[in-house]
Amino acid sequence: MKQLSVAFFVLLLIQNYGILLHADPNDGFVTTKGIQLMLNGRPCHANGFNAYWMMYVAFDPSQRDKVSTAFQDAKKHGLTIARSWAFSDGGVRPLQSSPGSYNEQMFQTVLTRRNSLTGIAYKDDPTIMAWELINEPRCPSDISGKAIQAWITEMAPYLKSIDGKHLLEVGLEGFYGASKQRSNPNNIQVGTDFITNNQIPGIDFATVHAYPDQWLPGSSDESQLSFLTSWLNDHIQDAQNIIHKPVLFAEFGKSLKSSGIAQRDQLFKTVYSTTYSSASGGGAAIGGLFWQLLAAGMDATRDGYEVILSENSSTAILIAQESQKLSRI
């Protein structure tokens, strides 16, 4: 199955003045110990964000300042992890224009490539926290889960054979297989299983996404928050007691196209309070990454879920407070 493309996302550590620089050689790599993330021998937790667009925007020198601005805004609010694309196949500004044919300008991100600015191979760079195999895998043609389970089982050790220093996660939304299907929104089955997929050797931590507004359309805000609370707690308990690995809430959000700021802030509060409750008690939750951070002036990239920290003051305050709380653990 190795002929299939691996659709990487990359999780990056934000340092210094909000600019991604080569990490201090003394910092080492993020590792895991049981249900904890570890850095320099100490448990670490992180508040962060999604910004899939960074590689695409950085390709254009006239727009590259948007990336720097986003990192600087994030740093001011204590955000320490950025999740972004490390793939782009075909279309405009592709990383891979055709099988095996790569665009070096867009590649400036993957594994065996040497960074053109620092001279360090990505697989040797502690600025990278983790690799993600594929974003939100689904296989409706095989809801038994065997196809995706086999693919992860093959790809995880293959990637680790190339890069054994960085953490690896699948990119799952968190949907359960038949054994716990009742926990899924509307009993959906997509061919993945949060438990068995994350038990595969080589997968270092689990991920969960949360979009109650998409998954439970037409339901009240109260119903969506009730589902969200159960969704988060179920995955924390399963990561802690069954999988025995950390869990990151790698995507969450609520669209402003169908709700107001106050409703979105309530969703952020729910994710953050649940995460902190687990993390502060030594539990499996290690942090959350909201979808999505934009810099000002990126109107074409707005999708309803965008957070522009300079414009969304109430949300920005919640984000900064969560960063401060996690940093004190």
Short mmCIF file of C-alpha atoms in Angstrom, two decimals:
data_model
loop_
_atom_site.label_atom_id
_atom_site.label_comp_id
_atom_site.label_asym_id
_atom_site.label_seq_id
_atom_site.Cartn_x
_atom_site.Cartn_y
_atom_site.Cartn_z
CA MET A 1 0.00 0.00 0.00
CA LYS A 2 3.02 2.29 0.12
CA GLN A 3 2.24 3.53 -3.37
CA LEU A 4 -0.63 5.52 -1.85
CA SER A 5 0.17 9.11 -0.93
CA VAL A 6 0.48 9.95 2.74
CA ALA A 7 -1.40 13.22 3.26
CA PHE A 8 0.74 14.79 5.96
CA PHE A 9 -0.26 17.46 8.38
CA VAL A 10 2.56 18.72 10.57
CA LEU A 11 2.36 20.00 14.15
CA LEU A 12 4.91 22.71 14.84
CA LEU A 13 6.17 24.22 18.10
CA ILE A 14 6.05 28.02 18.22
CA GLN A 15 9.05 29.69 19.81
CA ASN A 16 10.71 33.00 20.54
CA TYR A 17 8.80 35.93 19.02
CA GLY A 18 6.15 33.94 17.28
CA ILE A 19 8.48 33.00 14.48
CA LEU A 20 9.27 29.38 13.71
CA LEU A 21 12.98 29.07 14.34
CA HIS A 22 15.20 26.06 14.84
CA ALA A 23 14.67 24.86 18.40
CA ASP A 24 17.46 25.18 20.94
CA PRO A 25 19.62 22.02 20.67
CA ASN A 26 19.16 21.56 24.41
CA ASP A 27 15.38 21.41 24.08
CA GLY A 28 15.22 17.94 22.57
CA PHE A 29 12.15 16.34 21.02
CA VAL A 30 8.66 16.02 22.41
CA THR A 31 8.09 12.42 23.54
CA THR A 32 5.42 10.47 25.38
CA LYS A 33 5.43 8.69 28.73
CA GLY A 34 2.22 6.80 29.34
CA ILE A 35 -0.64 9.26 28.88
CA GLN A 36 1.61 12.34 29.09
CA LEU A 37 3.53 14.38 26.56
CA MET A 38 7.07 15.04 27.77
CA LEU A 39 9.61 17.74 26.92
CA ASN A 40 13.01 17.86 28.60
CA GLY A 41 11.88 15.33 31.17
CA ARG A 42 8.75 17.21 32.22
CA PRO A 43 5.06 16.77 31.28
CA CYS A 44 3.93 19.38 28.78
CA HIS A 45 0.53 20.60 27.63
CA ALA A 46 -0.27 22.90 24.77
CA ASN A 47 -2.90 25.28 23.48
CA GLY A 48 -2.79 25.76 19.74
CA PHE A 49 -4.50 26.32 16.43
CA ASN A 50 -5.06 25.10 12.90
CA ALA A 51 -3.83 27.11 9.92
CA TYR A 52 -3.89 24.77 6.93
CA TRP A 53 -3.16 27.68 4.57
CA MET A 54 0.38 28.53 5.67
CA MET A 55 2.32 26.61 3.04
CA TYR A 56 0.03 27.86 0.26
CA VAL A 57 0.22 31.52 1.33
CA ALA A 58 3.97 31.46 2.04
CA PHE A 59 4.56 30.43 -1.57
CA ASP A 60 3.72 34.02 -2.63
CA PRO A 61 6.41 36.46 -1.34
CA SER A 62 3.89 39.30 -1.38
CA GLN A 63 1.62 37.39 1.02
CA ARG A 64 4.28 35.78 3.22
CA ASP A 65 3.87 38.42 5.94
CA LYS A 66 0.45 36.88 6.70
CA VAL A 67 2.24 33.79 8.03
CA SER A 68 4.57 35.85 10.24
CA THR A 69 1.64 37.92 11.51
CA ALA A 70 -0.34 34.80 12.40
CA PHE A 71 2.58 33.35 14.38
CA GLN A 72 3.17 36.66 16.17
CA ASP A 73 -0.53 36.98 17.09
CA ALA A 74 -0.55 33.37 18.28
CA LYS A 75 2.53 33.87 20.45
CA LYS A 76 0.98 36.93 22.12
CA HIS A 77 -1.92 34.74 23.21
CA GLY A 78 0.28 31.92 24.51
CA LEU A 79 -0.42 29.50 21.65
CA THR A 80 2.37 26.97 21.30
CA ILE A 81 1.32 24.48 18.59
CA ALA A 82 0.40 25.12 14.96
CA ARG A 83 -1.13 22.40 12.77
CA SER A 84 -0.71 22.94 9.05
CA TRP A 85 -0.63 21.20 5.71
CA ALA A 86 2.45 19.31 4.63
CA PHE A 87 0.77 18.15 1.43
CA SER A 88 -0.83 19.62 -1.69
CA ASP A 89 -1.52 17.43 -4.71
CA GLY A 90 -2.32 18.89 -8.11
CA GLY A 91 -4.23 22.09 -8.73
CA VAL A 92 -2.83 25.56 -8.05
CA ARG A 93 0.55 25.75 -6.26
CA PRO A 94 0.87 21.99 -5.72
CA LEU A 95 3.52 20.39 -3.57
CA GLN A 96 3.23 17.29 -5.75
CA SER A 97 2.15 18.24 -9.27
CA SER A 98 2.08 14.61 -10.41
CA PRO A 99 3.13 11.32 -8.78
CA GLY A 100 6.78 11.65 -7.78
CA SER A 101 7.15 15.18 -9.21
CA TYR A 102 7.62 17.82 -6.49
CA ASN A 103 7.68 21.61 -6.54
CA GLU A 104 10.76 22.72 -4.59
CA GLN A 105 9.26 26.16 -3.88
CA MET A 106 6.28 24.57 -2.16
CA PHE A 107 8.48 21.96 -0.48
CA GLN A 108 9.94 24.81 1.70
CA THR A 109 8.15 21.50 4.19
CA VAL A 110 8.99 16.98 4.48
CA LEU A 111 10.65 14.23 6.42
CA THR A 112 13.90 13.60 4.51
CA ARG A 113 14.11 17.09 3.01
CA ARG A 114 16.74 19.46 4.39
CA ASN A 115 15.40 22.85 5.42
CA SER A 116 16.79 25.45 3.01
CA LEU A 117 16.98 28.10 5.77
CA THR A 118 18.45 26.14 8.69
CA GLY A 119 20.21 23.34 6.83
CA ILE A 120 18.57 20.78 9.12
CA ALA A 121 16.66 17.78 7.79
CA TYR A 122 13.04 17.91 8.92
CA LYS A 123 13.36 14.47 10.49
CA ASP A 124 16.10 15.88 12.74
CA ASP A 125 14.37 19.16 13.67
CA PRO A 126 12.79 19.40 17.17
CA THR A 127 10.75 22.41 16.02
CA ILE A 128 8.43 19.78 14.54
CA MET A 129 6.39 18.13 17.28
CA ALA A 130 4.62 15.45 15.26
CA TRP A 131 3.54 14.14 11.88
CA GLU A 132 -0.03 13.26 10.99
CA LEU A 133 -0.60 10.44 8.51
CA ILE A 134 -3.86 11.62 6.94
CA ASN A 135 -6.54 14.17 7.77
CA GLU A 136 -9.92 12.72 8.74
CA PRO A 137 -9.66 9.31 7.03
CA ARG A 138 -12.97 7.70 6.08
CA CYS A 139 -13.69 4.53 4.14
CA PRO A 140 -17.47 4.20 3.65
CA SER A 141 -16.90 1.23 1.34
CA ASP A 142 -15.58 -0.77 4.31
CA ILE A 143 -17.28 0.26 7.53
CA SER A 144 -15.85 -2.86 9.18
CA GLY A 145 -12.68 -0.78 9.61
CA LYS A 146 -10.34 -3.45 8.25
CA ALA A 147 -9.09 -1.38 5.31
CA ILE A 148 -8.06 1.67 7.33
CA GLN A 149 -6.70 -0.48 10.15
CA ALA A 150 -4.46 -2.34 7.67
CA TRP A 151 -3.29 0.91 6.06
CA ILE A 152 -2.31 2.50 9.38
CA THR A 153 -0.65 -0.76 10.49
CA GLU A 154 1.55 -0.62 7.38
CA MET A 155 2.24 3.11 7.20
CA ALA A 156 3.07 3.81 10.86
CA PRO A 157 6.19 1.59 11.04
CA TYR A 158 7.18 2.67 7.52
CA LEU A 159 7.25 6.32 8.58
CA LYS A 160 8.98 5.47 11.86
CA SER A 161 11.68 3.62 9.93
CA ILE A 162 12.52 6.94 8.23
CA ASP A 163 11.94 9.26 11.18
CA GLY A 164 12.11 7.69 14.62
CA LYS A 165 12.53 10.98 16.48
CA HIS A 166 9.17 12.62 15.97
CA LEU A 167 5.78 11.66 17.32
CA LEU A 168 3.17 10.25 14.97
CA GLU A 169 -0.62 10.38 15.02
CA VAL A 170 -3.24 9.23 12.53
CA GLY A 171 -5.47 12.28 12.08
CA LEU A 172 -8.71 10.66 13.21
CA GLU A 173 -11.94 12.53 13.92
CA GLY A 174 -12.62 10.20 16.82
CA PHE A 175 -15.48 8.12 15.44
CA TYR A 176 -15.86 4.70 17.05
CA GLY A 177 -16.33 1.32 15.41
CA ALA A 178 -19.29 -0.98 15.89
CA SER A 179 -18.40 -1.81 19.51
CA LYS A 180 -19.11 1.76 20.61
CA GLN A 181 -21.09 3.13 17.68
CA ARG A 182 -23.72 4.58 20.02
CA SER A 183 -21.23 7.29 21.04
CA ASN A 184 -20.95 8.60 17.47
CA PRO A 185 -23.17 11.47 16.31
CA ASN A 186 -26.29 9.99 14.70
CA ASN A 187 -24.64 6.55 15.04
CA ILE A 188 -22.45 7.31 12.03
CA GLN A 189 -19.88 4.72 10.90
CA VAL A 190 -17.07 5.75 8.54
CA GLY A 191 -14.69 2.79 8.61
CA THR A 192 -12.51 4.05 11.46
CA ASP A 193 -12.34 3.10 15.13
CA PHE A 194 -10.87 5.50 17.66
CA ILE A 195 -9.78 2.67 19.93
CA THR A 196 -8.27 0.04 17.62
CA ASN A 197 -6.73 2.57 15.20
CA ASN A 198 -4.87 4.31 18.03
CA GLN A 199 -3.70 1.04 19.61
CA ILE A 200 -1.49 0.35 16.59
CA PRO A 201 2.23 0.34 17.50
CA GLY A 202 3.97 3.46 16.24
CA ILE A 203 0.97 5.71 16.86
CA ASP A 204 2.08 7.88 19.77
CA PHE A 205 -1.05 9.83 20.66
CA ALA A 206 -4.71 10.00 19.70
CA THR A 207 -6.64 12.86 18.11
CA VAL A 208 -10.27 13.93 18.20
CA HIS A 209 -12.20 16.50 16.15
CA ALA A 210 -15.42 18.15 17.30
CA TYR A 211 -17.97 19.90 15.09
CA PRO A 212 -21.39 19.51 16.72
CA ASP A 213 -22.90 22.13 14.41
CA GLN A 214 -21.99 19.99 11.38
CA TRP A 215 -22.69 16.60 12.92
CA LEU A 216 -26.01 17.51 14.56
CA PRO A 217 -27.58 19.97 12.10
CA GLY A 218 -30.84 21.51 13.22
CA SER A 219 -30.27 20.69 16.89
CA SER A 220 -30.27 23.34 19.61
CA ASP A 221 -27.10 24.86 21.04
CA GLU A 222 -27.89 23.10 24.32
CA SER A 223 -28.09 19.72 22.60
CA GLN A 224 -24.84 20.34 20.76
CA LEU A 225 -23.03 21.31 23.97
CA SER A 226 -24.42 18.27 25.76
CA PHE A 227 -23.15 16.03 22.98
CA LEU A 228 -19.79 17.82 22.98
CA THR A 229 -19.28 17.30 26.69
CA SER A 230 -19.97 13.57 26.39
CA TRP A 231 -17.83 13.32 23.23
CA LEU A 232 -14.82 14.90 24.93
CA ASN A 233 -15.11 12.94 28.17
CA ASP A 234 -15.65 9.61 26.40
CA HIS A 235 -12.43 10.06 24.45
CA ILE A 236 -10.43 11.22 27.45
CA GLN A 237 -11.52 8.15 29.41
CA ASP A 238 -10.85 5.76 26.51
CA ALA A 239 -7.43 7.29 25.82
CA GLN A 240 -6.56 7.02 29.49
CA ASN A 241 -8.01 3.62 30.40
CA ILE A 242 -8.01 1.59 27.18
CA ILE A 243 -5.53 3.06 24.68
CA HIS A 244 -3.12 4.29 27.37
CA LYS A 245 -1.93 7.20 25.25
CA PRO A 246 -2.36 10.99 25.32
CA VAL A 247 -5.22 12.59 23.39
CA LEU A 248 -5.21 15.92 21.56
CA PHE A 249 -8.40 17.73 20.52
CA ALA A 250 -6.89 18.55 17.14
CA GLU A 251 -9.86 20.39 15.60
CA PHE A 252 -12.90 22.08 17.08
CA GLY A 253 -15.05 25.03 16.18
CA LYS A 254 -18.48 26.48 15.49
CA SER A 255 -19.41 28.40 12.35
CA LEU A 256 -20.38 32.05 12.68
CA LYS A 257 -22.49 31.58 9.56
CA SER A 258 -25.10 29.81 11.67
CA SER A 259 -24.43 31.16 15.17
CA GLY A 260 -23.15 34.17 17.04
CA ILE A 261 -19.90 34.91 18.86
CA ALA A 262 -21.45 34.10 22.23
CA GLN A 263 -22.48 30.61 21.08
CA ARG A 264 -19.02 29.94 19.65
CA ASP A 265 -17.37 31.19 22.83
CA GLN A 266 -19.47 28.75 24.82
CA LEU A 267 -18.17 25.88 22.70
CA PHE A 268 -14.58 27.06 23.25
CA LYS A 269 -15.24 27.27 27.00
CA THR A 270 -16.55 23.69 27.00
CA VAL A 271 -13.51 22.32 25.17
CA TYR A 272 -11.07 24.31 27.25
CA SER A 273 -12.64 23.53 30.64
CA THR A 274 -12.83 19.81 29.85
CA THR A 275 -9.24 19.77 28.62
CA TYR A 276 -7.95 21.64 31.66
CA SER A 277 -9.90 19.48 34.08
CA SER A 278 -8.22 16.38 32.65
CA ALA A 279 -4.76 17.88 32.21
CA SER A 280 -4.59 19.45 35.67
CA GLY A 281 -5.43 16.09 37.23
CA GLY A 282 -2.76 14.21 35.31
CA GLY A 283 -5.26 12.86 32.77
CA ALA A 284 -4.83 12.03 29.09
CA ALA A 285 -5.95 15.35 27.56
CA ILE A 286 -2.91 17.32 26.42
CA GLY A 287 -4.51 20.34 24.72
CA GLY A 288 -6.71 21.62 21.94
CA LEU A 289 -6.27 23.23 18.51
CA PHE A 290 -9.14 25.43 17.35
CA TRP A 291 -10.14 25.73 13.71
CA GLN A 292 -8.89 28.08 12.35
CA LEU A 293 -6.53 31.02 12.90
CA LEU A 294 -6.34 33.72 10.22
CA ALA A 295 -4.36 36.94 10.00
CA ALA A 296 -6.24 40.14 9.24
CA GLY A 297 -6.87 40.76 5.54
CA MET A 298 -7.41 37.11 4.59
CA ASP A 299 -11.07 37.45 3.62
CA ALA A 300 -10.83 34.88 0.83
CA THR A 301 -9.88 32.21 3.38
CA ARG A 302 -12.79 32.85 5.74
CA ASP A 303 -14.99 29.78 6.20
CA GLY A 304 -17.17 30.87 9.10
CA TYR A 305 -14.95 29.14 11.64
CA GLU A 306 -12.13 31.68 11.41
CA VAL A 307 -10.66 33.36 14.47
CA ILE A 308 -8.86 36.66 13.87
CA LEU A 309 -7.42 37.49 17.26
CA SER A 310 -7.31 41.23 16.65
CA GLU A 311 -11.02 41.26 15.72
CA ASN A 312 -12.58 38.62 18.03
CA SER A 313 -11.75 40.01 21.47
CA SER A 314 -13.97 37.75 23.61
CA THR A 315 -12.66 34.62 21.89
CA ALA A 316 -9.09 35.91 22.09
CA ILE A 317 -9.46 36.35 25.86
CA LEU A 318 -10.67 32.75 26.26
CA ILE A 319 -7.75 31.47 24.21
CA ALA A 320 -5.18 33.45 26.22
CA GLN A 321 -6.71 32.30 29.52
CA GLU A 322 -6.51 28.64 28.49
CA SER A 323 -2.89 29.10 27.44
CA GLN A 324 -2.05 30.59 30.83
CA LYS A 325 -3.85 27.85 32.76
CA LEU A 326 -2.17 25.02 30.86
CA SER A 327 1.25 26.62 31.19
CA ARG A 328 0.90 26.65 34.98
CA ILE A 329 0.27 22.91 35.29
#
